[in-house]
Every structure is written in structure tokens, then in C-alpha cells.
Amino acid sequence: MLYLYDGSLNVPEILKEWYEQEATSNYGAYIPFVGTVRSEDGIEGLSFDIYEPILNSWFAAWQERAKAKGAVIKMAHSKGDVMLHESSYIAAVFSPKRRVALEFIDEFVEDFKASAPIWKYDLKNGKRVYALDRSTAISGSGLLGVRK
Amino acid sequence: MLYLYDGSLNVPEILKEWYEQEATSNYGAYIPFVGTVRSEDGIEGLSFDIYEPILNSWFAAWQERAKAKGAVIKMAHSKGDVMLHESSYIAAVFSPKRRVALEFIDEFVEDFKASAPIWKYDLKNGKRVYALDRSTAISGSGLLGVRK
Amino acid sequence: MKKFVLSQELSKEETLIRVEFLGPIQKEPLELEIKNLNELATILQNDKELSEWLENSAVAVNDALVSSLDCELKDGDKVSLLPPVCGG
Amino acid sequence: MKKFVLSQELSKEETLIRVEFLGPIQKEPLELEIKNLNELATILQNDKELSEWLENSAVAVNDALVSSLDCELKDGDKVSLLPPVCGG
């Protein structure tokens, strides 16, 4: 239920595929979150690195949390370059009930932003510049910097 | 931005249309909520009545609230019969920022459930039975029942 | 003085209000000569079939929800009863 | 007694740890003979280029995040440094 793509996402196609995958699963609520590259600070686009082993285990833990509430999560993300007004991220929750789905998509997207091992770079003047100022240190960071 | 359809919604088509409508609007987040008819209590489907004049003014007030936060809301709903595993409702928020979108879709869907002048009926044994037990009295109801 | 009285009577005769029952309330619209929502409440409370609907329905005048019966009505106004809703 | 000492020496020689720097940290992987994360901290703190990354990076051993340096390492273990993230 975790799909990584080279370059931008085909959003209509992915939203359709996921909807059809769960067409008879008897979920009452389907809430996708779609993230699209905004034009700001003169960037030409964004670029992403992903560390898949930890992304996979992070996602598997969330899938277990969803399952415990009778829900399912799906996620798609881009690797490499994604240009202005293209989309790089889709997360979706399917759930029997709307409250579970509404709360889950919020918690999932926020934890994704804080924890998923994905690094973002601005594409600017043809260069790839790490977006440190918009990035979040993973909880527990700094261990190796502590001096005895 | 409010679309009413006779019968079930073509979800992939609507999600695609809305995505493409806002493709260059520079919104970073697009969150649709899709409501699908669940199989429960032996129903064959649901049926909906809508009172459009008040639905339109209710929706216009929400569109103003969205606009004040730089966001846009779209909504589609079915009139008449929608069978099992078909969808009857889509609401979506487009916003520059994810927090606004995540909070807005939650508030909008909850107020929709509590206030939008739409009546739901179970289709059971070929009959249309008002779903009173799952319905919510609009805020301020009961005025005309108060005896002096 | 006479003119004033005439005008009052005229306006009284013309105050025709349409009352609509929405959604699952199975009742045809009424045309009533009333001047405010308090008069409407008194009339509808005499209809046994409506008693539950009066308890759980919201009220709109000309498609705007009202939160009080202190609402004067003028000729041609429309009053709607909205029973409990469940979209989605 | 001799056997015991030999065994100790053997295990010591075999403790080769691979250290990987993920995402924007522009540094090739290291192969280090260390027995725990405290030793790794001491070594990496001598590398001036890494000082900021050490402050803001999380640490994983064999792809599981750790919350403390009290972590023994065994031969073949992989340690990863994960700098601040921003998916989406």
C-alpha cells in the first residue's frame, strides 16, 4: 500500500486506482491528501531523496495502527525531481466511519512530515539545495553530538 | 463549486476534474472526502432529498470562510437513489497550506452532517424509509413546538 | 383617518403566508393568513400528525433559518420546516 | 583459559560496523571497528564537517531508530545518520 514513483505522481490515476481497489470493501469514508509543489521563492521545482528501509517500517507501523481501527492507509510519493504545480505526495485513509478517517489522515500526515525519512531539495538555478529551514529533526535527534 | 447529481457520483471523474480545475492555482494541499454507501442492516441503498435554496446559502457561507483563509471548497452530492458501494458525497478543500486544509475539511464535513438540508432514506425491500435515528436536528430546532 | 383604517385592513387581507414541509414530512404546503411565527405555532400545534415534527424541525423564513418566533411575516413570505438532516 | 582469550580477540577483530550518511549529508560511508555508539560519537565528533549534522540527525541501527547511545554493536551492524526530514 506504499507506492514510490520516479518523478511526479499521476494524481487522477492513483486516486482512481485506490478508489477501485476498495470499491467493495465496505468503507464509508475515503480521504486522500494530495501534496502539490507550490511556486514560491523562485524555485523551479523540488527534488526528493527517500531512505526506503526505514520508510517501509515506519509505514508498516502506521498500517497496524489503522488496522486496529478497522481502517486502511495508502501512500504514494515521488523520488527525484517534481516540477511546479506537479504533485509529489498522496496519502489516503479508508475507514468504515468518518471520524476515524478524519482523525487518522490528520495524524498520519503530521507524523509523515515529522518522521518519514524523506529529504527535500529546492531546484533553483538548476541546482539542488537542501531545504533545511523547512525540515524537521526526527524525534530523538542529536544523540551523536552530545559530548561527554 | 457545488454540484448536485441525479444518482451516484462518478468519483474518479469528479476528483480528476477538480484537480485539473486548480492545477495552476498554486494550492499545496488538496483533500477530498468521499462518502460511499455501506452495506449494513440489509439495506439495498440510500436515497436523498435536498432542499437547494438553503443548501446553496449554507455552502456560500462556508465558501466565504474558506476564502478568508485563502482556501477553496468544492462539494458534490447525489439526489435520489444511490446503491450499495456507490458514492453519494464528495467534499474537497484546496489550500496553500496543509494545516488549513486538514482543519477545514474536518470542520466542513462535520457541519455538513449537522446542518446541510439533505434528508437520507434507507432503501429496504423496495421502500424508502426516512433514516431518523441517524439524522441530526438542525441547531435551533423545535421553535414551533414550544407551547405558551 | 379613514384612509389609515382602510390601509390597515388592506394589508391585513393581503398577509398570505406559504408554509412548506420539507424532506420526510409528508404534508402538502399550506397557505395561511398569519402575521407572525407565534400564530403559526398555535395553528400547527393543533395538528396531531405534526407534533413530533414541530419538536425536531428547524424553521426558515424565506430560506433563512430563524432562531426565534419573534419574527413578523409579510405578504408572500415563505416559511419552511426542516426536519433532522443526514447528508453524505 | 587460552581459548577464552583467543575467542575475545577474535570477536574484537570481527566487529566491523558500516556507518551511512543519508540524504543531504555529503559523505561516503565508513567502515569502523567499534563496539558501541559511544565510540562512534567520539570518532565522528572529531570530524569538523559533521558537527552540525551530529546535532540534528537521528540515529538508526540496522534500520531501527535508537533513542540512546547505550547500544552495543555486533559485527556487520549498520548505523545510519538521518538528518532533518521534509517529505510531501
XYZ file of C-alpha atoms in Angstrom:
472
model
C 0.000 0.000 0.000
C 3.134 2.197 -0.253
C 3.991 3.235 -3.781
C 7.149 5.131 -4.800
C 7.410 6.704 -8.236
C 10.252 8.300 -10.159
C 9.170 11.903 -10.742
C 5.716 13.420 -10.345
C 2.549 11.497 -9.490
C -0.372 10.937 -11.851
C -2.897 12.069 -9.255
C -6.197 11.315 -11.074
C -4.941 7.845 -11.983
C -3.770 6.994 -8.453
C -6.937 8.334 -6.786
C -8.978 6.254 -9.242
C -6.918 3.089 -8.697
C -7.207 3.309 -4.925
C -10.937 4.035 -5.093
C -11.459 0.997 -7.313
C -9.216 -1.233 -5.177
C -11.550 -0.638 -2.207
C -14.805 -0.423 -4.178
C -16.384 -3.388 -2.399
C -14.507 -3.258 0.927
C -17.466 -1.518 2.598
C -15.540 1.545 3.710
C -17.826 4.552 4.140
C -15.107 7.204 4.036
C -12.139 7.703 1.690
C -9.956 10.743 2.399
C -6.938 11.376 0.199
C -4.461 14.143 0.943
C -2.682 15.399 -2.178
C 0.501 17.482 -1.915
C 1.430 19.681 -4.867
C 4.577 21.737 -5.489
C 3.865 25.429 -4.954
C 5.551 28.266 -6.775
C 7.461 30.229 -4.133
C 10.904 31.780 -3.636
C 11.615 31.428 -7.341
C 12.045 27.650 -7.253
C 11.726 25.608 -10.432
C 10.582 22.533 -8.548
C 11.508 20.173 -5.725
C 13.563 17.019 -5.566
C 13.339 14.151 -3.081
C 15.622 11.503 -1.601
C 13.979 8.592 0.195
C 15.538 6.032 2.510
C 13.245 3.120 1.802
C 14.076 0.597 4.556
C 13.030 2.977 7.353
C 10.159 4.436 5.314
C 8.802 0.906 4.912
C 8.951 0.078 8.612
C 7.506 3.477 9.574
C 4.642 2.908 7.145
C 4.065 -0.676 8.341
C 3.679 0.588 11.918
C 1.028 3.089 10.777
C -0.758 0.407 8.785
C -1.008 -1.633 12.013
C -2.462 1.356 13.868
C -5.005 1.829 11.080
C -5.902 -1.861 11.059
C -6.631 -1.732 14.803
C -9.328 0.842 13.998
C -10.675 -1.060 11.012
C -9.043 1.358 8.573
C -6.503 1.147 5.745
C -3.824 3.651 4.685
C -2.310 4.054 1.240
C 0.542 6.320 0.320
C 2.364 7.382 -2.835
C 5.492 9.546 -3.020
C 7.858 10.811 -5.681
C 11.592 10.169 -5.881
C 13.761 12.665 -7.735
C 12.510 15.811 -9.413
C 8.947 17.179 -9.338
C 8.305 20.469 -11.076
C 5.996 23.401 -10.179
C 2.269 22.520 -9.912
C 3.048 18.825 -10.155
C 2.224 16.560 -7.195
C 4.726 14.583 -5.131
C 2.632 13.070 -2.335
C -0.680 11.324 -1.789
C -1.790 9.747 1.469
C -5.253 8.253 1.867
C -7.309 6.689 4.620
C -10.223 4.335 4.038
C -12.415 3.680 7.060
C -15.923 2.483 7.856
C -16.616 5.692 9.789
C -15.874 9.312 9.022
C -14.490 10.360 12.448
C -11.789 7.678 12.336
C -10.858 8.706 8.797
C -10.780 12.441 9.549
C -8.620 11.991 12.639
C -6.334 9.432 11.026
C -5.499 11.428 7.933
C -4.526 14.406 10.114
C -2.340 12.383 12.498
C -0.785 10.400 9.663
C 0.125 13.423 7.546
C 1.599 15.262 10.552
C 3.704 12.277 11.596
C 4.735 11.788 7.978
C 6.052 15.362 7.951
C 7.895 14.859 11.245
C 9.243 11.339 10.821
C 9.241 9.862 7.322
C 12.855 9.552 6.081
C 12.469 11.745 3.021
C 14.682 14.720 2.204
C 13.524 17.702 0.183
C 15.653 19.904 -2.064
C 14.714 23.107 -3.870
C 15.540 23.151 -7.563
C 16.883 26.646 -8.107
C 19.024 27.892 -10.978
C 19.476 24.266 -11.972
C 20.919 23.365 -8.554
C 19.613 21.034 -5.848
C 19.574 22.890 -2.500
C 18.663 21.016 0.693
C 15.547 22.639 2.267
C 16.965 22.633 5.796
C 14.827 25.537 7.028
C 11.576 23.658 6.201
C 12.837 20.326 7.527
C 12.162 18.731 10.904
C 14.704 16.872 13.025
C 13.352 13.389 13.734
C 12.373 12.905 17.371
C 15.466 11.940 19.394
C 17.929 13.573 17.006
C 21.288 14.832 18.231
C 22.404 11.713 20.152
C 25.784 11.539 18.479
C 26.504 15.226 19.075
C 26.404 15.024 22.873
C 29.910 15.489 24.290
C 30.919 13.633 27.429
C -18.360 24.886 -6.736
C -21.453 22.977 -5.543
C -22.517 20.201 -7.881
C -25.691 18.115 -7.494
C -26.145 14.921 -9.487
C -29.093 12.586 -10.048
C -27.979 9.224 -8.644
C -24.474 8.107 -7.716
C -21.296 10.131 -8.253
C -18.545 9.261 -10.734
C -15.825 9.681 -8.103
C -12.661 9.260 -10.246
C -14.048 11.687 -12.810
C -15.012 14.345 -10.254
C -11.707 14.077 -8.331
C -9.870 14.442 -11.643
C -11.952 17.433 -12.777
C -11.413 19.292 -9.514
C -7.686 18.522 -9.501
C -7.370 19.849 -13.033
C -9.508 22.927 -12.314
C -6.988 24.006 -9.659
C -3.865 22.692 -11.413
C -2.229 26.115 -11.657
C -3.868 27.870 -8.668
C -0.780 27.247 -6.531
C -2.580 25.312 -3.784
C -0.215 22.989 -1.943
C -2.882 20.757 -0.412
C -5.994 19.119 -1.907
C -8.060 16.997 0.476
C -11.195 15.343 -0.833
C -13.569 13.463 1.468
C -15.528 10.732 -0.347
C -18.640 9.195 1.221
C -19.716 5.760 -0.002
C -22.863 3.759 0.807
C -22.044 0.936 3.226
C -23.797 -2.399 3.342
C -25.489 -2.564 6.758
C -28.852 -3.538 8.228
C -29.821 -5.239 4.986
C -30.300 -2.008 3.034
C -30.224 -2.031 -0.763
C -29.029 1.548 -0.932
C -29.819 5.071 0.215
C -31.917 7.853 -1.231
C -31.580 11.608 -0.730
C -33.824 14.670 -0.783
C -32.132 18.055 -0.983
C -33.573 21.497 -0.349
C -31.413 23.509 -2.674
C -32.099 27.152 -1.677
C -30.823 26.659 1.879
C -28.066 24.266 0.788
C -26.807 26.973 -1.559
C -26.734 29.698 1.096
C -25.163 27.330 3.664
C -22.466 26.438 1.124
C -21.899 30.068 0.134
C -21.253 30.963 3.792
C -18.616 28.196 4.030
C -17.026 29.329 0.770
C -16.620 32.788 2.353
C -14.973 31.260 5.433
C -12.631 29.293 3.187
C -11.794 32.357 1.110
C -10.837 34.269 4.264
C -8.139 31.630 4.821
C -7.015 31.573 1.206
C -8.752 28.245 0.579
C -11.466 26.918 -1.738
C -14.173 24.315 -1.083
C -15.892 22.116 -3.645
C -18.767 19.767 -2.991
C -20.756 17.197 -4.943
C -23.850 15.346 -3.710
C -26.358 12.875 -5.084
C -30.104 13.392 -5.350
C -32.349 10.325 -5.391
C -31.129 6.741 -5.177
C -27.548 5.571 -4.609
C -26.953 1.849 -4.309
C -24.516 -0.146 -2.114
C -20.811 0.644 -2.627
C -21.675 3.637 -4.780
C -20.723 7.129 -3.599
C -23.117 9.964 -2.787
C -20.881 12.706 -1.399
C -17.574 14.409 -2.104
C -16.288 17.480 -0.313
C -12.834 18.877 -1.007
C -10.636 21.653 0.296
C -7.807 23.261 -1.655
C -5.435 25.418 0.357
C -1.903 26.795 0.163
C -1.026 25.141 3.477
C -1.749 21.699 4.857
C -2.881 22.709 8.378
C -5.635 24.939 6.999
C -6.786 22.163 4.671
C -6.740 19.443 7.330
C -8.695 21.549 9.801
C -11.120 22.862 7.215
C -12.121 19.507 5.768
C -12.897 18.229 9.272
C -14.962 21.261 10.290
C -16.730 21.416 6.954
C -17.728 17.736 6.887
C -18.967 17.877 10.491
C -21.064 20.980 9.886
C -22.328 19.430 6.660
C -23.579 16.442 8.665
C -25.215 18.708 11.264
C -26.654 21.460 9.101
C -26.918 20.785 5.361
C -30.606 20.450 4.382
C -30.375 16.926 2.993
C -32.570 14.027 4.088
C -31.485 10.405 3.934
C -33.707 7.384 3.389
C -32.829 3.701 3.560
C -33.887 1.668 0.548
C -35.207 -1.536 2.098
C -37.482 -4.104 0.483
C -38.082 -1.610 -2.284
C -39.310 1.041 0.181
C -37.880 4.453 1.089
C -37.596 4.717 4.906
C -36.510 8.015 6.495
C -33.294 7.445 8.495
C -34.486 9.404 11.535
C -32.211 7.589 14.018
C -29.069 8.646 12.097
C -30.281 12.198 11.479
C -29.422 15.353 13.387
C -31.853 18.121 14.302
C -30.533 21.400 12.910
C -29.319 23.788 15.621
C -32.295 25.746 16.979
C -34.888 23.117 16.046
C -38.130 22.810 17.984
C -39.152 26.505 17.943
C -42.646 25.798 16.664
C -43.261 23.037 19.212
C -42.889 25.291 22.262
C -46.307 25.767 23.917
C -47.119 29.082 25.554
C -58.253 58.882 9.453
C -60.498 56.770 7.272
C -57.707 56.274 4.825
C -55.442 54.905 7.594
C -58.020 52.299 8.635
C -58.528 51.214 5.044
C -54.820 50.768 4.588
C -54.626 48.609 7.701
C -57.457 46.383 6.520
C -55.912 46.038 3.116
C -52.562 44.969 4.496
C -54.301 42.524 6.827
C -56.194 40.878 3.984
C -53.045 40.556 1.919
C -50.864 38.769 4.501
C -50.871 35.342 2.851
C -48.029 33.100 4.005
C -46.971 29.855 2.349
C -45.845 27.102 4.735
C -43.759 24.245 3.300
C -42.870 20.932 4.925
C -39.527 19.641 3.674
C -37.946 16.217 3.293
C -39.711 13.359 5.035
C -42.655 15.391 6.407
C -45.457 14.064 4.259
C -47.676 17.112 4.193
C -48.855 19.415 1.422
C -47.954 23.122 1.680
C -50.427 25.433 3.466
C -51.498 28.992 2.582
C -52.233 30.783 5.853
C -53.321 34.277 6.806
C -50.956 34.912 9.697
C -48.819 37.818 10.798
C -46.035 36.125 12.702
C -44.482 32.791 13.692
C -46.292 32.689 17.046
C -49.601 32.475 15.176
C -48.142 29.717 13.025
C -47.022 27.749 16.102
C -50.542 27.918 17.550
C -52.112 26.672 14.319
C -49.645 23.841 13.703
C -49.786 22.654 17.321
C -53.437 21.750 16.691
C -52.337 19.231 14.046
C -51.642 15.960 15.884
C -49.699 14.484 12.962
C -47.190 17.328 13.156
C -46.428 17.223 16.877
C -43.164 15.250 16.608
C -42.015 17.235 13.600
C -42.574 20.514 15.438
C -40.270 19.284 18.219
C -37.355 18.366 15.959
C -37.659 20.699 12.976
C -35.844 23.932 12.282
C -37.701 26.901 10.817
C -36.729 29.102 7.899
C -38.381 32.292 6.692
C -37.680 32.983 3.029
C -34.952 30.347 3.121
C -33.100 31.878 6.063
C -33.080 29.878 9.298
C -34.587 31.737 12.269
C -33.687 31.297 15.917
C -36.760 32.903 17.499
C -40.523 33.098 16.958
C -40.346 36.883 17.292
C -40.476 37.291 13.574
C -43.127 39.340 11.769
C -44.306 37.997 8.450
C -45.305 39.988 5.391
C -47.421 39.055 2.436
C -45.780 36.464 0.191
C -43.324 35.232 2.810
C -42.455 31.566 2.783
C -41.969 29.550 5.979
C -40.215 26.166 5.751
C -39.959 23.363 8.304
C -36.697 21.396 8.142
C -36.716 18.048 9.967
C -33.461 16.357 11.146
C -30.880 16.104 8.378
C -28.362 13.496 7.302
C -26.428 14.256 4.153
C -23.412 12.323 2.988
C 41.941 -20.077 29.680
C 43.873 -19.532 26.497
C 40.867 -20.458 24.456
C 38.815 -17.814 26.217
C 41.305 -15.069 25.426
C 41.508 -16.147 21.798
C 37.787 -16.008 21.480
C 37.777 -12.477 22.874
C 40.418 -11.335 20.443
C 38.647 -12.937 17.526
C 35.355 -11.256 18.292
C 37.125 -7.946 18.709
C 38.742 -8.175 15.282
C 35.462 -9.053 13.648
C 33.446 -6.084 14.907
C 33.275 -4.126 11.649
C 30.481 -1.558 11.542
C 29.240 0.247 8.467
C 28.200 3.878 9.013
C 25.984 5.525 6.395
C 25.134 9.217 5.987
C 21.701 9.667 4.457
C 20.017 12.362 2.376
C 21.847 15.668 2.168
C 24.920 14.660 4.231
C 27.568 14.566 1.527
C 29.829 11.925 2.991
C 30.854 8.456 1.867
C 30.042 5.501 4.145
C 32.647 4.494 6.736
C 33.742 1.030 7.883
C 34.730 1.282 11.541
C 35.963 -1.128 14.183
C 33.814 -0.045 17.096
C 31.810 -1.838 19.753
C 29.108 0.676 20.604
C 27.563 4.035 19.704
C 29.581 5.920 22.319
C 32.745 5.021 20.426
C 31.113 6.163 17.223
C 30.161 9.519 18.793
C 33.760 10.103 19.867
C 35.089 9.347 16.389
C 32.531 11.433 14.476
C 32.902 14.412 16.845
C 36.479 14.756 15.606
C 35.176 15.427 12.092
C 34.518 19.194 11.887
C 32.362 18.864 8.756
C 29.932 16.636 10.623
C 29.380 18.769 13.709
C 26.084 20.353 12.631
C 24.774 17.066 11.285
C 25.520 15.319 14.565
C 23.389 17.898 16.377
C 20.294 17.478 14.185
C 20.450 13.893 12.938
C 18.646 10.845 14.239
C 20.476 7.518 14.519
C 19.330 4.104 13.340
C 20.986 0.737 13.963
C 20.069 -1.828 11.344
C 17.299 0.480 10.148
C 15.660 0.839 13.553
C 15.807 4.282 15.188
C 17.534 4.315 18.570
C 16.886 6.721 21.436
C 20.088 6.177 23.417
C 23.820 5.641 22.865
C 23.753 2.650 25.221
C 23.649 0.266 22.330
C 26.208 -2.482 21.784
C 27.131 -3.185 18.179
C 27.997 -6.531 16.635
C 29.909 -7.400 13.537
C 28.067 -6.434 10.364
C 25.742 -3.937 12.026
C 24.777 -0.867 10.048
C 24.470 2.572 11.647
C 22.636 5.332 9.723
C 22.501 9.063 10.330
C 19.196 10.683 9.333
C 19.264 14.493 9.043
C 16.052 16.621 9.331
C 13.297 15.359 7.035
C 10.668 17.013 4.887
C 8.515 14.694 2.813
C 5.406 15.722 0.961
